[in-house]
Amino acid sequence: MRQMLLIAKRELMVRVRRKSFIVSTFLVPLFFAGMGIVPVVLMKMDSGIESRIGVIDATGRVAEGLSDSQNVKFTVLKGMKPSDVQAVMADPAYTGVLTIDSGAVETAKDITLYVRKSPPLELTAKIEGRLAESISEQRLLQYDIPDLKEVMNRLRVSVQMKSITLKDDGSEEESSATVTTVIAYILGFLAYFLIMVSAQMVMNGVVEEKSSRIVEVLASSVRSFDLMMGKILGIVSVFLLQALLWVVLTFIIIGIAIPIIGVTVVKEASTAASSLGGDAGITGMFGEVGGQVLAPLANVNFAGIIGTFIFFFLFGYLLYASIFAAVGSAVEDPSDTGQLMLPITAPLLLAMLCMLMAMKTPDGPVAFWFSLIPFTSPVVMPVRMTYGVPAWQLIVSGIILVGSFIGMTWLSARVYRRGVLMYGKNFGWKDIWRWTKG
């Protein structure tokens, strides 16, 4: 154990002193923060650009109902005909000219937008939305029924259904399928990504030391099992330390940047969303969605979900890291690992597919069995946990995962002991299988 910890400490100290570790520690948070901040800044820069649309309306009615939206202003060109489009477009103040045929109210066709160059999708969507509202209003007026518009508005029903989870003790908790699904997807993808990246770091580390012959010096004084496990523990310590620094630095950068740019992401996102349709309707929708999300979010069992995620991630990492270390010991160059990667990455790719099935039917046979299989449970079980899992299934899955980790580590150590000191050719799965037998 002491030798294992010394190897882990050495691995940690060597890697944190590398320039690549230091540079990536600061660059990655800048990238993540930039993904949230840069779009907001760009939207703010674009918010002042206004499109002025001239309207030539042969119906004499539709143009009156075209209300201005954010950054799109309509100007009714009275007394003009479609033949006057060229003259209007000669004025640089106009972005485009909209011509509405006399039969547009009945057909909702024969409407043309003239522009100098291909218009952006957002502009055409705004104009079409305003036209649809105005034509609908004119059609309602043709029926000459008092308060018909109000009646039609009342007929447009938007159902909002609450989900209540009944607990075994009789208590009730408000839940949300949307909130649960989002959390499940984030956890599943995060588990897949972290295990894949960190396990590959282990394999690359083994190949690097084998190619530089450093492992020969270490193997002469340390048991191969301690050497392999020390490397695995050291690399996961580096990975977790860097991940923690990424999270902390990202929040610090965002916290510093938001007061400087003078806006918030939520405000800009709401403004941008409202510009795509009815401003009041979208703004109200954001308020309603906020209320529907916050209440169920407060009832989420974050302690159980996070605890499950950490447990299955750590032992899933240890399981896959031991396999990747064994494979890394069989090659002398990172480029030679390609032929050996598919069999060991296929279970993780399968786990991603099963994750989607688990989100659809968390208690179905696919979700159940693949949350017990140790090669897929690190991804599938945290996803199922967000929906609720019987305690016995959680315990059984955990025991199987830990037992599989111990057994796979023992087999991988046998492969590692032989492969890490062999040079001269690239070994395949046939050789690895022979090494497991001693």
CSV table of C-alpha atoms in Angstrom, one decimal:
chain,number,residue,atom,x,y,z
A,1,MET,CA,0.0,0.0,0.0
A,2,ARG,CA,2.8,2.4,0.9
A,3,GLN,CA,4.5,1.8,-2.5
A,4,MET,CA,1.2,2.3,-4.3
A,5,LEU,CA,0.6,5.6,-2.6
A,6,LEU,CA,4.2,6.7,-3.4
A,7,ILE,CA,3.6,5.9,-7.0
A,8,ALA,CA,0.3,7.8,-6.9
A,9,LYS,CA,2.0,10.8,-5.3
A,10,ARG,CA,4.8,10.7,-7.9
A,11,GLU,CA,2.3,10.6,-10.7
A,12,LEU,CA,0.4,13.5,-9.2
A,13,MET,CA,3.4,15.7,-8.7
A,14,VAL,CA,4.9,15.0,-12.1
A,15,ARG,CA,1.7,15.8,-14.0
A,16,VAL,CA,0.7,19.0,-12.1
A,17,ARG,CA,4.1,20.4,-12.8
A,18,ARG,CA,3.8,20.0,-16.5
A,19,LYS,CA,3.2,23.1,-18.6
A,20,SER,CA,0.2,21.4,-20.3
A,21,PHE,CA,-1.5,21.0,-17.0
A,22,ILE,CA,-1.0,24.6,-16.0
A,23,VAL,CA,-2.0,26.0,-19.4
A,24,SER,CA,-5.1,23.8,-19.7
A,25,THR,CA,-6.1,24.6,-16.1
A,26,PHE,CA,-6.5,28.3,-17.1
A,27,LEU,CA,-7.5,28.0,-20.8
A,28,VAL,CA,-10.4,25.5,-20.3
A,29,PRO,CA,-12.3,27.8,-17.8
A,30,LEU,CA,-11.8,30.7,-20.2
A,31,PHE,CA,-13.3,28.6,-22.9
A,32,PHE,CA,-16.3,27.5,-20.8
A,33,ALA,CA,-16.9,31.0,-19.5
A,34,GLY,CA,-16.5,32.3,-23.1
A,35,MET,CA,-19.2,29.9,-24.3
A,36,GLY,CA,-21.7,31.7,-22.0
A,37,ILE,CA,-20.4,35.2,-22.1
A,38,VAL,CA,-19.4,35.7,-25.8
A,39,PRO,CA,-22.9,35.0,-27.2
A,40,VAL,CA,-24.4,37.5,-24.7
A,41,VAL,CA,-21.9,40.2,-25.7
A,42,LEU,CA,-22.5,39.5,-29.4
A,43,MET,CA,-26.3,39.7,-28.9
A,44,LYS,CA,-25.9,42.9,-27.1
A,45,MET,CA,-23.7,44.3,-29.9
A,46,ASP,CA,-26.4,43.2,-32.4
A,47,SER,CA,-29.4,44.5,-30.4
A,48,GLY,CA,-29.1,48.1,-31.9
A,49,ILE,CA,-29.3,47.0,-35.5
A,50,GLU,CA,-32.8,47.8,-36.9
A,51,SER,CA,-34.5,46.6,-40.1
A,52,ARG,CA,-37.0,49.0,-41.7
A,53,ILE,CA,-39.5,47.3,-43.9
A,54,GLY,CA,-41.7,49.3,-46.3
A,55,VAL,CA,-45.2,47.9,-46.8
A,56,ILE,CA,-47.2,48.3,-50.0
A,57,ASP,CA,-50.6,46.9,-49.1
A,58,ALA,CA,-53.2,46.4,-51.9
A,59,THR,CA,-55.8,45.2,-49.3
A,60,GLY,CA,-55.6,48.4,-47.3
A,61,ARG,CA,-56.2,46.3,-44.2
A,62,VAL,CA,-53.3,43.9,-43.5
A,63,ALA,CA,-50.6,46.6,-43.1
A,64,GLU,CA,-52.6,48.3,-40.2
A,65,GLY,CA,-52.2,45.1,-38.1
A,66,LEU,CA,-48.4,44.8,-38.6
A,67,SER,CA,-47.1,45.8,-35.2
A,68,ASP,CA,-43.4,46.5,-34.8
A,69,SER,CA,-41.3,43.9,-33.1
A,70,GLN,CA,-37.8,44.1,-31.7
A,71,ASN,CA,-35.4,45.5,-34.4
A,72,VAL,CA,-38.1,45.3,-37.1
A,73,LYS,CA,-40.1,48.4,-37.9
A,74,PHE,CA,-42.9,48.5,-40.5
A,75,THR,CA,-43.6,51.7,-42.5
A,76,VAL,CA,-46.8,51.7,-44.6
A,77,LEU,CA,-46.2,53.2,-48.0
A,78,LYS,CA,-49.6,54.7,-48.9
A,79,GLY,CA,-50.4,55.5,-52.5
A,80,MET,CA,-47.6,53.2,-53.9
A,81,LYS,CA,-47.9,50.2,-56.1
A,82,PRO,CA,-45.8,47.1,-56.5
A,83,SER,CA,-44.2,48.7,-59.6
A,84,ASP,CA,-42.7,51.3,-57.2
A,85,VAL,CA,-40.5,48.8,-55.4
A,86,GLN,CA,-37.4,49.8,-57.2
A,87,ALA,CA,-37.8,53.4,-56.3
A,88,VAL,CA,-38.4,52.6,-52.6
A,89,MET,CA,-35.3,50.3,-52.5
A,90,ALA,CA,-33.2,53.1,-53.9
A,91,ASP,CA,-33.6,54.6,-50.4
A,92,PRO,CA,-30.8,53.0,-48.2
A,93,ALA,CA,-33.0,53.6,-45.1
A,94,TYR,CA,-35.2,50.6,-46.2
A,95,THR,CA,-34.0,47.1,-45.6
A,96,GLY,CA,-36.7,45.7,-47.7
A,97,VAL,CA,-40.2,46.2,-49.2
A,98,LEU,CA,-43.2,44.0,-48.5
A,99,THR,CA,-45.9,43.8,-51.1
A,100,ILE,CA,-49.3,42.4,-50.2
A,101,ASP,CA,-51.7,41.4,-53.0
A,102,SER,CA,-55.4,42.2,-52.8
A,103,GLY,CA,-56.4,38.6,-52.2
A,104,ALA,CA,-53.9,38.0,-49.4
A,105,VAL,CA,-56.6,38.0,-46.6
A,106,GLU,CA,-58.4,35.1,-48.3
A,107,THR,CA,-55.5,33.1,-49.6
A,108,ALA,CA,-52.6,34.1,-47.2
A,109,LYS,CA,-50.5,34.0,-50.4
A,110,ASP,CA,-49.2,36.5,-53.0
A,111,ILE,CA,-47.1,38.2,-50.4
A,112,THR,CA,-43.5,39.1,-51.5
A,113,LEU,CA,-40.5,40.5,-49.6
A,114,TYR,CA,-38.0,42.4,-51.8
A,115,VAL,CA,-34.5,42.7,-50.4
A,116,ARG,CA,-31.1,43.6,-51.7
A,117,LYS,CA,-29.6,40.3,-50.6
A,118,SER,CA,-30.8,37.0,-49.1
A,119,PRO,CA,-32.6,37.8,-45.8
A,120,PRO,CA,-31.7,36.1,-42.5
A,121,LEU,CA,-34.1,33.5,-41.2
A,122,GLU,CA,-34.8,35.5,-38.0
A,123,LEU,CA,-36.0,38.5,-40.1
A,124,THR,CA,-38.4,36.4,-42.3
A,125,ALA,CA,-39.7,34.6,-39.3
A,126,LYS,CA,-40.6,37.9,-37.6
A,127,ILE,CA,-42.3,39.3,-40.7
A,128,GLU,CA,-44.3,36.0,-41.3
A,129,GLY,CA,-45.3,36.0,-37.7
A,130,ARG,CA,-46.7,39.5,-37.8
A,131,LEU,CA,-48.4,38.8,-41.2
A,132,ALA,CA,-50.1,35.7,-39.7
A,133,GLU,CA,-51.4,37.7,-36.8
A,134,SER,CA,-52.8,40.5,-39.0
A,135,ILE,CA,-54.4,38.2,-41.6
A,136,SER,CA,-56.0,36.1,-38.8
A,137,GLU,CA,-57.5,39.3,-37.3
A,138,GLN,CA,-58.9,40.5,-40.6
A,139,ARG,CA,-60.5,37.1,-41.2
A,140,LEU,CA,-62.2,37.3,-37.8
A,141,LEU,CA,-63.6,40.7,-38.6
A,142,GLN,CA,-65.3,39.4,-41.7
A,143,TYR,CA,-67.7,37.4,-39.6
A,144,ASP,CA,-69.0,40.5,-38.0
A,145,ILE,CA,-69.6,38.7,-34.7
A,146,PRO,CA,-69.2,40.9,-31.6
A,147,ASP,CA,-66.2,40.0,-29.4
A,148,LEU,CA,-65.2,37.2,-31.8
A,149,LYS,CA,-61.5,37.8,-31.3
A,150,GLU,CA,-61.9,37.5,-27.5
A,151,VAL,CA,-63.9,34.2,-28.0
A,152,MET,CA,-61.2,32.8,-30.3
A,153,ASN,CA,-58.5,33.7,-27.8
A,154,ARG,CA,-60.4,31.9,-25.1
A,155,LEU,CA,-60.6,28.8,-27.3
A,156,ARG,CA,-56.8,28.6,-27.6
A,157,VAL,CA,-56.1,26.5,-24.5
A,158,SER,CA,-52.6,25.8,-23.2
A,159,VAL,CA,-52.8,22.9,-20.6
A,160,GLN,CA,-50.3,23.0,-17.7
A,161,MET,CA,-50.3,19.8,-15.8
A,162,LYS,CA,-48.4,19.3,-12.5
A,163,SER,CA,-46.8,16.0,-11.6
A,164,ILE,CA,-47.0,14.8,-8.0
A,165,THR,CA,-44.9,12.0,-6.7
A,166,LEU,CA,-46.5,10.0,-3.9
A,167,LYS,CA,-43.9,8.8,-1.4
A,168,ASP,CA,-44.1,5.5,0.6
A,169,ASP,CA,-44.8,7.5,3.8
A,170,GLY,CA,-47.9,9.1,2.2
A,171,SER,CA,-46.2,12.5,1.6
A,172,GLU,CA,-46.4,14.3,-1.8
A,173,GLU,CA,-43.7,16.1,-3.8
A,174,GLU,CA,-44.0,18.1,-7.0
A,175,SER,CA,-41.9,16.7,-9.8
A,176,SER,CA,-41.2,17.5,-13.4
A,177,ALA,CA,-40.4,15.2,-16.3
A,178,THR,CA,-38.4,18.0,-18.0
A,179,VAL,CA,-36.2,18.7,-14.9
A,180,THR,CA,-35.6,14.9,-14.3
A,181,THR,CA,-34.8,14.3,-18.0
A,182,VAL,CA,-32.3,17.2,-18.1
A,183,ILE,CA,-30.5,16.1,-14.9
A,184,ALA,CA,-30.4,12.5,-16.1
A,185,TYR,CA,-28.9,13.4,-19.5
A,186,ILE,CA,-26.3,15.6,-17.9
A,187,LEU,CA,-25.3,12.9,-15.4
A,188,GLY,CA,-25.1,10.2,-18.0
A,189,PHE,CA,-23.1,12.2,-20.5
A,190,LEU,CA,-20.8,13.5,-17.8
A,191,ALA,CA,-20.1,9.9,-16.5
A,192,TYR,CA,-19.4,8.7,-20.0
A,193,PHE,CA,-17.1,11.7,-20.8
A,194,LEU,CA,-15.2,11.6,-17.5
A,195,ILE,CA,-14.6,7.9,-17.6
A,196,MET,CA,-13.5,7.9,-21.2
A,197,VAL,CA,-11.1,10.8,-20.9
A,198,SER,CA,-9.6,9.8,-17.6
A,199,ALA,CA,-9.1,6.1,-18.6
A,200,GLN,CA,-7.4,7.2,-21.8
A,201,MET,CA,-5.1,9.4,-19.7
A,202,VAL,CA,-4.1,6.2,-17.8
A,203,MET,CA,-3.4,4.4,-21.1
A,204,ASN,CA,-1.4,7.2,-22.5
A,205,GLY,CA,0.6,7.5,-19.3
A,206,VAL,CA,1.5,3.7,-19.4
A,207,VAL,CA,2.5,3.9,-23.1
A,208,GLU,CA,4.6,7.0,-22.4
A,209,GLU,CA,6.5,5.4,-19.5
A,210,LYS,CA,7.0,2.2,-21.5
A,211,SER,CA,8.4,4.0,-24.5
A,212,SER,CA,10.8,6.1,-22.4
A,213,ARG,CA,11.9,2.9,-20.4
A,214,ILE,CA,11.1,4.7,-17.1
A,215,VAL,CA,8.9,1.8,-16.2
A,216,GLU,CA,11.9,-0.6,-16.2
A,217,VAL,CA,13.4,1.3,-13.3
A,218,LEU,CA,10.2,1.5,-11.4
A,219,ALA,CA,9.4,-2.2,-12.0
A,220,SER,CA,12.7,-3.3,-10.5
A,221,SER,CA,11.7,-1.9,-7.1
A,222,VAL,CA,7.9,-1.9,-7.1
A,223,ARG,CA,5.4,-4.7,-7.6
A,224,SER,CA,3.6,-4.4,-11.0
A,225,PHE,CA,0.2,-4.3,-9.2
A,226,ASP,CA,1.3,-1.4,-7.0
A,227,LEU,CA,2.8,0.3,-10.0
A,228,MET,CA,-0.4,0.0,-12.1
A,229,MET,CA,-2.8,1.0,-9.2
A,230,GLY,CA,-0.5,3.8,-8.1
A,231,LYS,CA,-0.6,5.2,-11.7
A,232,ILE,CA,-4.4,4.8,-11.8
A,233,LEU,CA,-5.0,6.6,-8.5
A,234,GLY,CA,-2.4,9.3,-9.3
A,235,ILE,CA,-4.0,10.1,-12.6
A,236,VAL,CA,-7.6,10.2,-11.2
A,237,SER,CA,-6.3,12.6,-8.5
A,238,VAL,CA,-4.9,14.8,-11.2
A,239,PHE,CA,-8.1,14.7,-13.2
A,240,LEU,CA,-10.3,15.4,-10.2
A,241,LEU,CA,-8.0,18.3,-9.0
A,242,GLN,CA,-8.1,19.9,-12.5
A,243,ALA,CA,-11.8,19.4,-12.8
A,244,LEU,CA,-12.3,21.2,-9.4
A,245,LEU,CA,-10.1,24.0,-10.5
A,246,TRP,CA,-12.0,24.3,-13.8
A,247,VAL,CA,-15.3,24.6,-12.0
A,248,VAL,CA,-14.0,27.2,-9.5
A,249,LEU,CA,-12.2,29.3,-12.1
A,250,THR,CA,-15.1,29.2,-14.5
A,251,PHE,CA,-17.5,30.6,-11.8
A,252,ILE,CA,-14.9,33.2,-10.9
A,253,ILE,CA,-14.4,34.4,-14.5
A,254,ILE,CA,-18.2,34.5,-15.1
A,255,GLY,CA,-18.7,36.4,-11.8
A,256,ILE,CA,-16.1,39.0,-12.8
A,257,ALA,CA,-17.3,39.3,-16.4
A,258,ILE,CA,-21.0,39.7,-15.8
A,259,PRO,CA,-20.7,43.1,-13.9
A,260,ILE,CA,-18.3,44.3,-16.6
A,261,ILE,CA,-20.6,43.7,-19.6
A,262,GLY,CA,-23.5,45.0,-17.6
A,263,VAL,CA,-26.0,42.3,-18.5
A,264,THR,CA,-27.1,38.8,-17.4
A,265,VAL,CA,-27.4,35.7,-19.4
A,266,VAL,CA,-31.0,35.2,-18.4
A,267,LYS,CA,-32.0,38.7,-19.4
A,268,GLU,CA,-30.4,38.4,-22.8
A,269,ALA,CA,-31.7,34.9,-23.4
A,270,SER,CA,-35.2,36.1,-22.6
A,271,THR,CA,-34.9,39.1,-24.9
A,272,ALA,CA,-33.5,37.0,-27.8
A,273,ALA,CA,-36.3,34.4,-27.4
A,274,SER,CA,-39.0,37.0,-27.3
A,275,SER,CA,-37.7,38.5,-30.5
A,276,LEU,CA,-38.5,35.3,-32.4
A,277,GLY,CA,-42.2,35.5,-31.7
A,278,GLY,CA,-44.8,37.4,-29.6
A,279,ASP,CA,-42.8,39.4,-27.1
A,280,ALA,CA,-45.4,39.3,-24.3
A,281,GLY,CA,-46.2,35.7,-24.9
A,282,ILE,CA,-42.7,34.5,-24.8
A,283,THR,CA,-41.8,36.6,-21.8
A,284,GLY,CA,-44.9,35.2,-20.0
A,285,MET,CA,-43.8,31.7,-21.0
A,286,PHE,CA,-40.4,32.2,-19.4
A,287,GLY,CA,-42.1,33.2,-16.2
A,288,GLU,CA,-44.3,30.2,-16.3
A,289,VAL,CA,-41.5,27.8,-17.1
A,290,GLY,CA,-39.4,29.3,-14.3
A,291,GLY,CA,-42.2,28.5,-11.8
A,292,GLN,CA,-42.7,25.0,-13.2
A,293,VAL,CA,-38.9,24.3,-12.9
A,294,LEU,CA,-38.0,25.8,-9.5
A,295,ALA,CA,-40.6,24.0,-7.4
A,296,PRO,CA,-39.7,20.4,-8.7
A,297,LEU,CA,-36.0,21.3,-8.6
A,298,ALA,CA,-36.3,22.0,-4.9
A,299,ASN,CA,-37.6,18.5,-4.4
A,300,VAL,CA,-34.9,16.7,-6.3
A,301,ASN,CA,-32.8,14.3,-4.1
A,302,PHE,CA,-29.5,15.9,-5.0
A,303,ALA,CA,-27.7,14.2,-2.1
A,304,GLY,CA,-28.7,10.7,-3.3
A,305,ILE,CA,-28.1,11.5,-7.0
A,306,ILE,CA,-24.7,13.1,-6.5
A,307,GLY,CA,-23.7,10.3,-4.1
A,308,THR,CA,-24.7,7.7,-6.6
A,309,PHE,CA,-22.9,9.5,-9.4
A,310,ILE,CA,-19.7,9.8,-7.4
A,311,PHE,CA,-19.7,6.2,-6.4
A,312,PHE,CA,-20.4,4.8,-9.8
A,313,PHE,CA,-18.1,7.2,-11.5
A,314,LEU,CA,-15.1,6.3,-9.2
A,315,PHE,CA,-15.5,2.6,-9.5
A,316,GLY,CA,-16.4,2.8,-13.1
A,317,TYR,CA,-13.2,4.8,-13.7
A,318,LEU,CA,-11.2,2.2,-11.7
A,319,LEU,CA,-12.7,-0.6,-13.7
A,320,TYR,CA,-12.0,1.0,-17.1
A,321,ALA,CA,-8.7,2.5,-16.1
A,322,SER,CA,-7.3,-1.0,-15.2
A,323,ILE,CA,-8.4,-2.3,-18.6
A,324,PHE,CA,-6.9,0.7,-20.4
A,325,ALA,CA,-3.7,0.3,-18.5
A,326,ALA,CA,-3.5,-3.3,-19.5
A,327,VAL,CA,-4.0,-2.4,-23.2
A,328,GLY,CA,-1.5,0.4,-22.9
A,329,SER,CA,1.1,-2.0,-21.7
A,330,ALA,CA,0.8,-4.0,-24.9
A,331,VAL,CA,1.9,-1.2,-27.2
A,332,GLU,CA,5.0,1.0,-27.5
A,333,ASP,CA,3.4,4.0,-29.2
A,334,PRO,CA,0.0,5.8,-28.6
A,335,SER,CA,-0.8,5.6,-32.4
A,336,ASP,CA,-0.7,1.8,-32.1
A,337,THR,CA,-3.6,1.6,-29.7
A,338,GLY,CA,-6.3,2.1,-32.4
A,339,GLN,CA,-6.7,-1.6,-33.2
A,340,LEU,CA,-7.2,-2.4,-29.5
A,341,MET,CA,-9.6,0.4,-28.6
A,342,LEU,CA,-12.9,-0.7,-30.1
A,343,PRO,CA,-13.5,-3.8,-27.8
A,344,ILE,CA,-12.9,-1.7,-24.7
A,345,THR,CA,-14.8,1.4,-25.7
A,346,ALA,CA,-17.8,-0.4,-27.2
A,347,PRO,CA,-19.4,-1.1,-23.8
A,348,LEU,CA,-19.2,2.7,-23.0
A,349,LEU,CA,-20.8,3.5,-26.4
A,350,LEU,CA,-23.5,0.9,-25.6
A,351,ALA,CA,-24.0,2.5,-22.2
A,352,MET,CA,-24.8,5.8,-24.0
A,353,LEU,CA,-27.5,4.1,-26.0
A,354,CYS,CA,-28.9,2.4,-22.9
A,355,MET,CA,-28.9,5.7,-21.2
A,356,LEU,CA,-31.4,7.1,-23.8
A,357,MET,CA,-33.6,4.0,-23.2
A,358,ALA,CA,-33.4,4.5,-19.5
A,359,MET,CA,-34.6,8.1,-19.9
A,360,LYS,CA,-37.5,6.8,-21.9
A,361,THR,CA,-38.4,3.8,-19.6
A,362,PRO,CA,-36.3,3.9,-16.4
A,363,ASP,CA,-37.9,0.7,-15.1
A,364,GLY,CA,-37.9,-1.2,-18.4
A,365,PRO,CA,-35.8,-4.3,-18.9
A,366,VAL,CA,-33.1,-2.5,-20.9
A,367,ALA,CA,-32.6,0.0,-18.1
A,368,PHE,CA,-32.8,-2.6,-15.4
A,369,TRP,CA,-30.3,-5.1,-16.8
A,370,PHE,CA,-27.7,-2.6,-18.1
A,371,SER,CA,-27.8,-0.8,-14.8
A,372,LEU,CA,-26.5,-4.1,-13.2
A,373,ILE,CA,-23.9,-5.0,-15.8
A,374,PRO,CA,-20.7,-3.4,-14.5
A,375,PHE,CA,-19.4,-2.1,-17.9
A,376,THR,CA,-22.5,0.0,-18.4
A,377,SER,CA,-23.8,0.6,-14.9
A,378,PRO,CA,-21.5,3.6,-14.3
A,379,VAL,CA,-23.5,5.5,-16.9
A,380,VAL,CA,-27.0,3.9,-16.7
A,381,MET,CA,-27.4,3.7,-12.9
A,382,PRO,CA,-26.9,7.5,-12.2
A,383,VAL,CA,-29.5,8.2,-14.9
A,384,ARG,CA,-32.0,5.8,-13.3
A,385,MET,CA,-31.3,7.3,-9.9
A,386,THR,CA,-32.8,10.6,-11.0
A,387,TYR,CA,-36.1,8.8,-11.6
A,388,GLY,CA,-35.9,6.7,-8.4
A,389,VAL,CA,-34.4,3.2,-8.0
A,390,PRO,CA,-35.3,0.6,-5.4
A,391,ALA,CA,-32.5,0.4,-2.7
A,392,TRP,CA,-31.9,-3.3,-3.4
A,393,GLN,CA,-31.1,-2.7,-7.1
A,394,LEU,CA,-28.7,0.1,-6.1
A,395,ILE,CA,-26.9,-2.1,-3.6
A,396,VAL,CA,-26.7,-5.1,-6.0
A,397,SER,CA,-25.4,-3.0,-8.8
A,398,GLY,CA,-22.8,-1.4,-6.5
A,399,ILE,CA,-21.6,-4.8,-5.2
A,400,ILE,CA,-21.3,-6.2,-8.8
A,401,LEU,CA,-19.4,-3.1,-9.9
A,402,VAL,CA,-17.0,-3.3,-7.0
A,403,GLY,CA,-16.5,-7.0,-7.4
A,404,SER,CA,-15.9,-6.6,-11.1
A,405,PHE,CA,-13.4,-3.9,-10.5
A,406,ILE,CA,-11.4,-6.2,-8.1
A,407,GLY,CA,-11.5,-9.1,-10.5
A,408,MET,CA,-10.6,-7.0,-13.6
A,409,THR,CA,-7.8,-5.3,-11.7
A,410,TRP,CA,-6.3,-8.7,-10.8
A,411,LEU,CA,-6.5,-9.8,-14.5
A,412,SER,CA,-5.2,-6.4,-15.8
A,413,ALA,CA,-2.3,-6.6,-13.3
A,414,ARG,CA,-1.2,-10.0,-14.8
A,415,VAL,CA,-1.3,-8.4,-18.3
A,416,TYR,CA,0.5,-5.3,-17.1
A,417,ARG,CA,3.2,-7.3,-15.4
A,418,ARG,CA,4.2,-9.0,-18.7
A,419,GLY,CA,3.3,-6.5,-21.3
A,420,VAL,CA,5.0,-3.4,-19.8
A,421,LEU,CA,8.4,-5.0,-20.0
A,422,MET,CA,8.0,-6.5,-23.5
A,423,TYR,CA,9.4,-4.6,-26.6
A,424,GLY,CA,10.0,-5.2,-30.2
A,425,LYS,CA,6.5,-5.6,-31.6
A,426,ASN,CA,2.9,-4.6,-31.1
A,427,PHE,CA,0.9,-7.3,-29.3
A,428,GLY,CA,-2.7,-8.1,-30.0
A,429,TRP,CA,-5.7,-9.4,-28.1
A,430,LYS,CA,-4.4,-13.0,-28.5
A,431,ASP,CA,-1.3,-12.1,-26.6
A,432,ILE,CA,-3.3,-10.2,-23.9
A,433,TRP,CA,-5.5,-13.2,-23.4
A,434,ARG,CA,-2.5,-15.5,-23.1
A,435,TRP,CA,-1.0,-13.1,-20.4
A,436,THR,CA,-4.1,-13.3,-18.3
A,437,LYS,CA,-3.6,-17.0,-17.9
A,438,GLY,CA,-0.1,-16.4,-16.6
